[in-house]
Tab-separated table of C-alpha atoms in Angstrom:
chain	number	residue	atom	x	y	z
A	927	MET	CA	-2.237	-42.120	181.058
A	928	VAL	CA	-0.567	-38.716	180.999
A	929	LYS	CA	-0.454	-37.027	177.621
A	930	LEU	CA	2.731	-35.388	176.318
A	931	ALA	CA	1.940	-32.647	173.802
A	932	VAL	CA	4.812	-31.078	171.836
A	933	ALA	CA	4.476	-28.307	169.245
A	934	VAL	CA	7.876	-26.742	168.632
A	935	HIS	CA	9.395	-24.450	166.009
A	936	LYS	CA	13.095	-23.705	166.268
A	937	ARG	CA	15.647	-22.501	163.713
A	938	LEU	CA	19.124	-23.967	164.279
A	939	GLY	CA	21.411	-22.458	161.663
A	940	ASP	CA	20.193	-23.760	158.313
A	941	PHE	CA	18.022	-26.413	159.987
A	942	GLN	CA	14.354	-25.785	160.767
A	943	LEU	CA	12.730	-27.902	163.479
A	944	ALA	CA	8.938	-27.902	163.181
A	945	VAL	CA	7.372	-30.786	165.113
A	946	ASP	CA	3.830	-31.216	166.378
A	947	PHE	CA	2.586	-34.388	168.108
A	948	ALA	CA	0.707	-35.636	171.165
A	949	VAL	CA	1.251	-39.080	172.694
A	950	GLU	CA	0.147	-40.916	175.821
A	951	GLY	CA	2.264	-42.835	178.314
A	952	GLY	CA	4.295	-45.989	177.837
A	953	LEU	CA	7.617	-46.022	175.996
A	954	ILE	CA	7.675	-43.447	173.224
A	955	VAL	CA	10.413	-43.588	170.603
A	956	LEU	CA	11.542	-40.619	168.520
A	957	PHE	CA	12.802	-42.370	165.427
A	958	GLY	CA	14.554	-41.191	162.277
A	959	PRO	CA	17.902	-40.759	160.524
A	960	SER	CA	20.786	-38.747	161.959
A	961	GLY	CA	20.205	-35.019	161.792
A	962	CYS	CA	16.400	-35.218	161.531
A	963	GLY	CA	15.706	-33.341	164.785
A	964	LYS	CA	15.255	-36.179	167.320
A	965	SER	CA	17.760	-34.963	169.896
A	966	SER	CA	16.699	-31.323	169.432
A	967	THR	CA	13.101	-32.325	170.144
A	968	LEU	CA	14.230	-34.185	173.271
A	969	ALA	CA	16.271	-31.159	174.391
A	970	ALA	CA	13.228	-28.910	173.923
A	971	ILE	CA	11.087	-31.231	176.108
A	972	ALA	CA	13.807	-31.158	178.761
A	973	GLY	CA	14.047	-27.373	178.645
A	974	LEU	CA	17.633	-27.394	177.413
A	975	LEU	CA	16.546	-25.867	174.087
A	976	GLN	CA	14.100	-22.959	174.093
A	977	PRO	CA	11.797	-22.942	171.031
A	978	ASP	CA	11.386	-19.817	168.932
A	979	ARG	CA	7.677	-20.500	169.296
A	980	GLY	CA	5.464	-23.324	170.431
A	981	ARG	CA	4.004	-25.146	173.396
A	982	ILE	CA	5.056	-28.209	175.432
A	983	ALA	CA	2.851	-29.758	178.110
A	984	LEU	CA	2.823	-32.915	180.192
A	985	GLY	CA	-0.720	-33.558	181.331
A	986	GLU	CA	-2.033	-30.319	182.819
A	987	GLU	CA	1.436	-28.904	183.444
A	988	VAL	CA	2.678	-26.488	180.772
A	989	PHE	CA	6.457	-26.429	180.418
A	990	CYS	CA	6.628	-23.974	177.565
A	991	ASP	CA	4.150	-21.664	175.838
A	992	SER	CA	5.562	-18.847	173.716
A	993	GLU	CA	2.221	-17.081	173.429
A	994	ARG	CA	1.899	-16.880	177.222
A	995	ASN	CA	5.623	-16.256	177.767
A	996	ILE	CA	6.027	-19.444	179.819
A	997	HIS	CA	9.365	-21.263	179.935
A	998	ILE	CA	9.821	-23.463	182.999
A	999	ALA	CA	13.490	-24.027	183.888
A	1000	PRO	CA	14.800	-27.597	183.293
A	1001	GLN	CA	15.372	-28.287	186.988
A	1002	ARG	CA	11.714	-27.425	187.761
A	1003	ARG	CA	10.217	-29.786	185.166
A	1004	ARG	CA	10.825	-32.949	187.238
A	1005	LEU	CA	12.198	-34.865	184.264
A	1006	GLY	CA	14.991	-37.422	184.224
A	1007	PHE	CA	17.524	-37.146	181.392
A	1008	VAL	CA	20.153	-39.710	180.353
A	1009	PHE	CA	22.599	-38.242	177.870
A	1010	GLN	CA	24.153	-40.241	175.045
A	1011	ASN	CA	27.571	-40.271	176.761
A	1012	TYR	CA	25.938	-40.741	180.228
A	1013	ALA	CA	27.675	-37.570	181.589
A	1014	LEU	CA	28.775	-39.184	184.856
A	1015	PHE	CA	31.079	-37.159	187.105
A	1016	PRO	CA	34.474	-38.882	186.935
A	1017	HIS	CA	35.557	-37.670	190.400
A	1018	LEU	CA	32.465	-39.076	192.142
A	1019	ASN	CA	31.839	-42.747	192.877
A	1020	VAL	CA	28.624	-44.518	191.951
A	1021	GLU	CA	26.646	-43.654	195.076
A	1022	ARG	CA	27.708	-40.003	194.988
A	1023	ASN	CA	26.862	-39.762	191.273
A	1024	ILE	CA	23.366	-41.071	192.014
A	1025	CYS	CA	22.860	-38.859	195.057
A	1026	PHE	CA	24.010	-35.754	193.159
A	1027	ALA	CA	20.485	-35.540	191.694
A	1028	ILE	CA	18.941	-35.427	195.201
A	1029	ASP	CA	21.674	-33.564	197.086
A	1030	ARG	CA	19.162	-31.056	198.511
A	1031	GLU	CA	17.113	-33.792	200.150
A	1032	SER	CA	17.652	-35.019	203.711
A	1033	ARG	CA	20.368	-37.556	204.451
A	1034	ASP	CA	17.730	-40.109	205.428
A	1035	PHE	CA	15.912	-39.643	202.094
A	1036	GLN	CA	19.188	-39.940	200.173
A	1037	ARG	CA	20.189	-43.146	201.956
A	1038	GLU	CA	16.800	-44.782	201.384
A	1039	ARG	CA	16.550	-43.708	197.744
A	1040	LEU	CA	20.114	-44.833	197.070
A	1041	ARG	CA	19.362	-48.247	198.591
A	1042	GLU	CA	16.254	-48.594	196.418
A	1043	LEU	CA	18.049	-47.642	193.207
A	1044	LEU	CA	21.145	-49.764	193.811
A	1045	THR	CA	18.804	-52.749	194.219
A	1046	LEU	CA	16.521	-51.831	191.308
A	1047	LEU	CA	19.436	-51.482	188.888
A	1048	ARG	CA	21.587	-54.241	190.376
A	1049	LEU	CA	24.434	-51.939	191.354
A	1050	GLU	CA	24.850	-52.985	195.001
A	1051	ASN	CA	28.404	-54.254	194.544
A	1052	LEU	CA	29.517	-51.195	192.576
A	1053	ALA	CA	28.512	-48.397	194.965
A	1054	HIS	CA	32.093	-47.332	195.766
A	1055	ARG	CA	33.564	-47.636	192.284
A	1056	TYR	CA	34.313	-44.677	190.012
A	1057	PRO	CA	33.058	-44.306	186.408
A	1058	ALA	CA	36.461	-45.206	184.939
A	1059	GLU	CA	36.253	-48.566	186.753
A	1060	LEU	CA	32.888	-49.460	185.213
A	1061	SER	CA	31.906	-51.100	181.942
A	1062	GLY	CA	29.699	-49.254	179.461
A	1063	GLY	CA	26.624	-51.131	180.612
A	1064	GLN	CA	27.365	-50.407	184.258
A	1065	GLN	CA	27.860	-46.716	183.482
A	1066	GLN	CA	24.504	-46.661	181.723
A	1067	ARG	CA	22.763	-48.205	184.723
A	1068	VAL	CA	24.349	-45.600	187.002
A	1069	ALA	CA	23.163	-42.830	184.677
A	1070	LEU	CA	19.647	-44.322	184.763
A	1071	ALA	CA	19.731	-44.508	188.551
A	1072	ARG	CA	20.776	-40.851	188.795
A	1073	ALA	CA	17.974	-39.823	186.405
A	1074	LEU	CA	15.422	-41.811	188.427
A	1075	ALA	CA	16.586	-40.602	191.838
A	1076	PRO	CA	14.272	-37.549	192.125
A	1077	HIS	CA	11.152	-39.554	191.116
A	1078	PRO	CA	10.768	-37.886	187.699
A	1079	ARG	CA	7.401	-37.621	185.943
A	1080	LEU	CA	9.024	-38.463	182.598
A	1081	LEU	CA	12.312	-40.091	181.636
A	1082	LEU	CA	14.202	-38.851	178.548
A	1083	LEU	CA	16.887	-41.019	176.887
A	1084	ASP	CA	19.138	-39.806	174.074
A	1085	GLU	CA	20.463	-42.795	172.065
A	1086	PRO	CA	21.107	-44.723	175.313
A	1087	PHE	CA	22.509	-47.880	173.673
A	1088	SER	CA	24.609	-46.441	170.851
A	1089	ALA	CA	27.993	-46.882	172.574
A	1090	LEU	CA	27.413	-50.526	173.580
A	1091	ASP	CA	28.147	-53.791	171.798
A	1092	SER	CA	25.231	-55.757	170.370
A	1093	GLU	CA	24.974	-58.342	173.165
A	1094	LEU	CA	24.950	-55.709	175.888
A	1095	ARG	CA	22.482	-53.571	173.926
A	1096	GLU	CA	20.016	-56.470	173.879
A	1097	GLU	CA	20.394	-57.060	177.610
A	1098	LEU	CA	19.898	-53.398	178.509
A	1099	ARG	CA	16.930	-52.972	176.193
A	1100	ASP	CA	15.196	-55.693	178.180
A	1101	GLU	CA	16.261	-53.954	181.395
A	1102	LEU	CA	14.822	-50.629	180.229
A	1103	LYS	CA	11.490	-52.173	179.274
A	1104	ARG	CA	11.341	-53.941	182.651
A	1105	LEU	CA	11.970	-50.682	184.492
A	1106	GLN	CA	9.444	-48.746	182.435
A	1107	ILE	CA	6.711	-51.283	183.160
A	1108	GLU	CA	7.679	-51.836	186.814
A	1109	LEU	CA	7.789	-48.104	187.607
A	1110	ALA	CA	4.828	-47.183	185.361
A	1111	LEU	CA	7.003	-44.305	184.181
A	1112	PRO	CA	6.516	-42.723	180.750
A	1113	VAL	CA	9.747	-42.731	178.718
A	1114	VAL	CA	10.751	-40.796	175.598
A	1115	MET	CA	13.753	-42.344	173.857
A	1116	VAL	CA	15.700	-41.252	170.779
A	1117	THR	CA	16.997	-43.880	168.348
A	1118	HIS	CA	17.759	-44.294	164.654
A	1119	THR	CA	17.828	-48.103	164.974
A	1120	ARG	CA	14.673	-49.745	163.603
A	1121	SER	CA	15.094	-53.031	165.530
A	1122	GLU	CA	15.409	-51.070	168.762
A	1123	ALA	CA	12.224	-49.124	168.082
A	1124	LEU	CA	10.333	-52.294	167.129
A	1125	GLN	CA	11.448	-54.069	170.283
A	1126	LEU	CA	10.774	-51.284	172.772
A	1127	ALA	CA	8.216	-48.783	171.547
A	1128	ASP	CA	4.598	-48.552	172.538
A	1129	THR	CA	4.388	-45.486	170.294
A	1130	VAL	CA	6.751	-44.264	167.557
A	1131	VAL	CA	7.078	-40.666	166.421
A	1132	ARG	CA	8.910	-40.840	163.087
A	1133	LEU	CA	10.802	-37.712	162.135
A	1134	ASP	CA	12.593	-36.598	159.005
A	1135	LEU	CA	13.939	-33.242	157.872
A	1136	GLY	CA	12.811	-31.624	161.126
A	1137	GLN	CA	9.153	-32.659	160.788
A	1138	VAL	CA	6.871	-35.418	162.072
A	1139	MET	CA	6.184	-37.921	159.315
A	1140	ALA	CA	4.045	-40.400	161.276
A	1141	VAL	CA	2.830	-41.258	164.791
A	1142	GLY	CA	1.498	-44.650	165.849
A	1143	SER	CA	2.413	-48.153	166.943
A	1144	ALA	CA	5.857	-49.461	166.022
A	1145	ALA	CA	4.341	-52.050	163.684
A	1146	ALA	CA	2.264	-49.448	161.847
A	1147	VAL	CA	4.881	-46.704	161.577
A	1148	LEU	CA	7.899	-48.905	160.832
A	1149	SER	CA	6.338	-51.337	158.380
A	1150	PRO	CA	8.663	-51.921	155.414
A	1151	THR	CA	7.730	-49.661	152.521
A	1152	PRO	CA	9.327	-49.248	149.137
A	1153	ARG	CA	11.479	-46.207	148.469
A	1154	THR	CA	9.556	-43.693	146.404
A	1155	GLY	CA	10.274	-40.153	145.302
A	1156	ASN	CA	13.431	-38.079	145.429
A	1157	ASN	CA	12.985	-37.159	149.092
A	1158	ALA	CA	12.418	-40.642	150.495
A	1159	ARG	CA	15.012	-41.413	153.148
A	1160	PHE	CA	13.626	-44.623	154.655
A	1161	SER	CA	13.704	-48.093	153.186
A	1162	TRP	CA	14.122	-51.383	154.960
């Protein structure tokens, strides 16, 4: 499995992000309370946030290395990113939203990839609808299809289920796990919901106050522990 290694230091106003971890494949969850640095870490992996210093690598490919003055542009990292609000283009229908990510490819490639993704994400009957005509779950599947269109090496998800009701969240969690296994695609997902992390994660990176507190299996990292000390922010 491909290893993702992240060592990032970044000052954001009064907040100091200082994370250092290495994980391998599967579905990786960045877990912790709001404001702990999860989304900033994800943005740094994507190249949307440039660290003050540090190094980020996926396998043998180095995305960022401050000592060697390397900072690969986001579009050259071959990563898929699904934003918390999905960021679909309201003036484009489903098929054009998906193909936007591969608009430089040949028409034949776009048609074939679109067909594959519409089938994979069960969107065949929605291809000509616009985002405003879709439910939240349908919008999320379109955003996933767009992120998957260029055959990314890693898929990044920022709180992908936060805007959905509980029944739909459960359905789409199962869908995400199915896709991750079927495509053998490593995924890094941000969440502050313990049940979500327990259900989905192969590996959990638990963050708090801008630092990594623990890395391991969901069962090991998220086991209920008593609240101790003035700085403890987790109790179940």
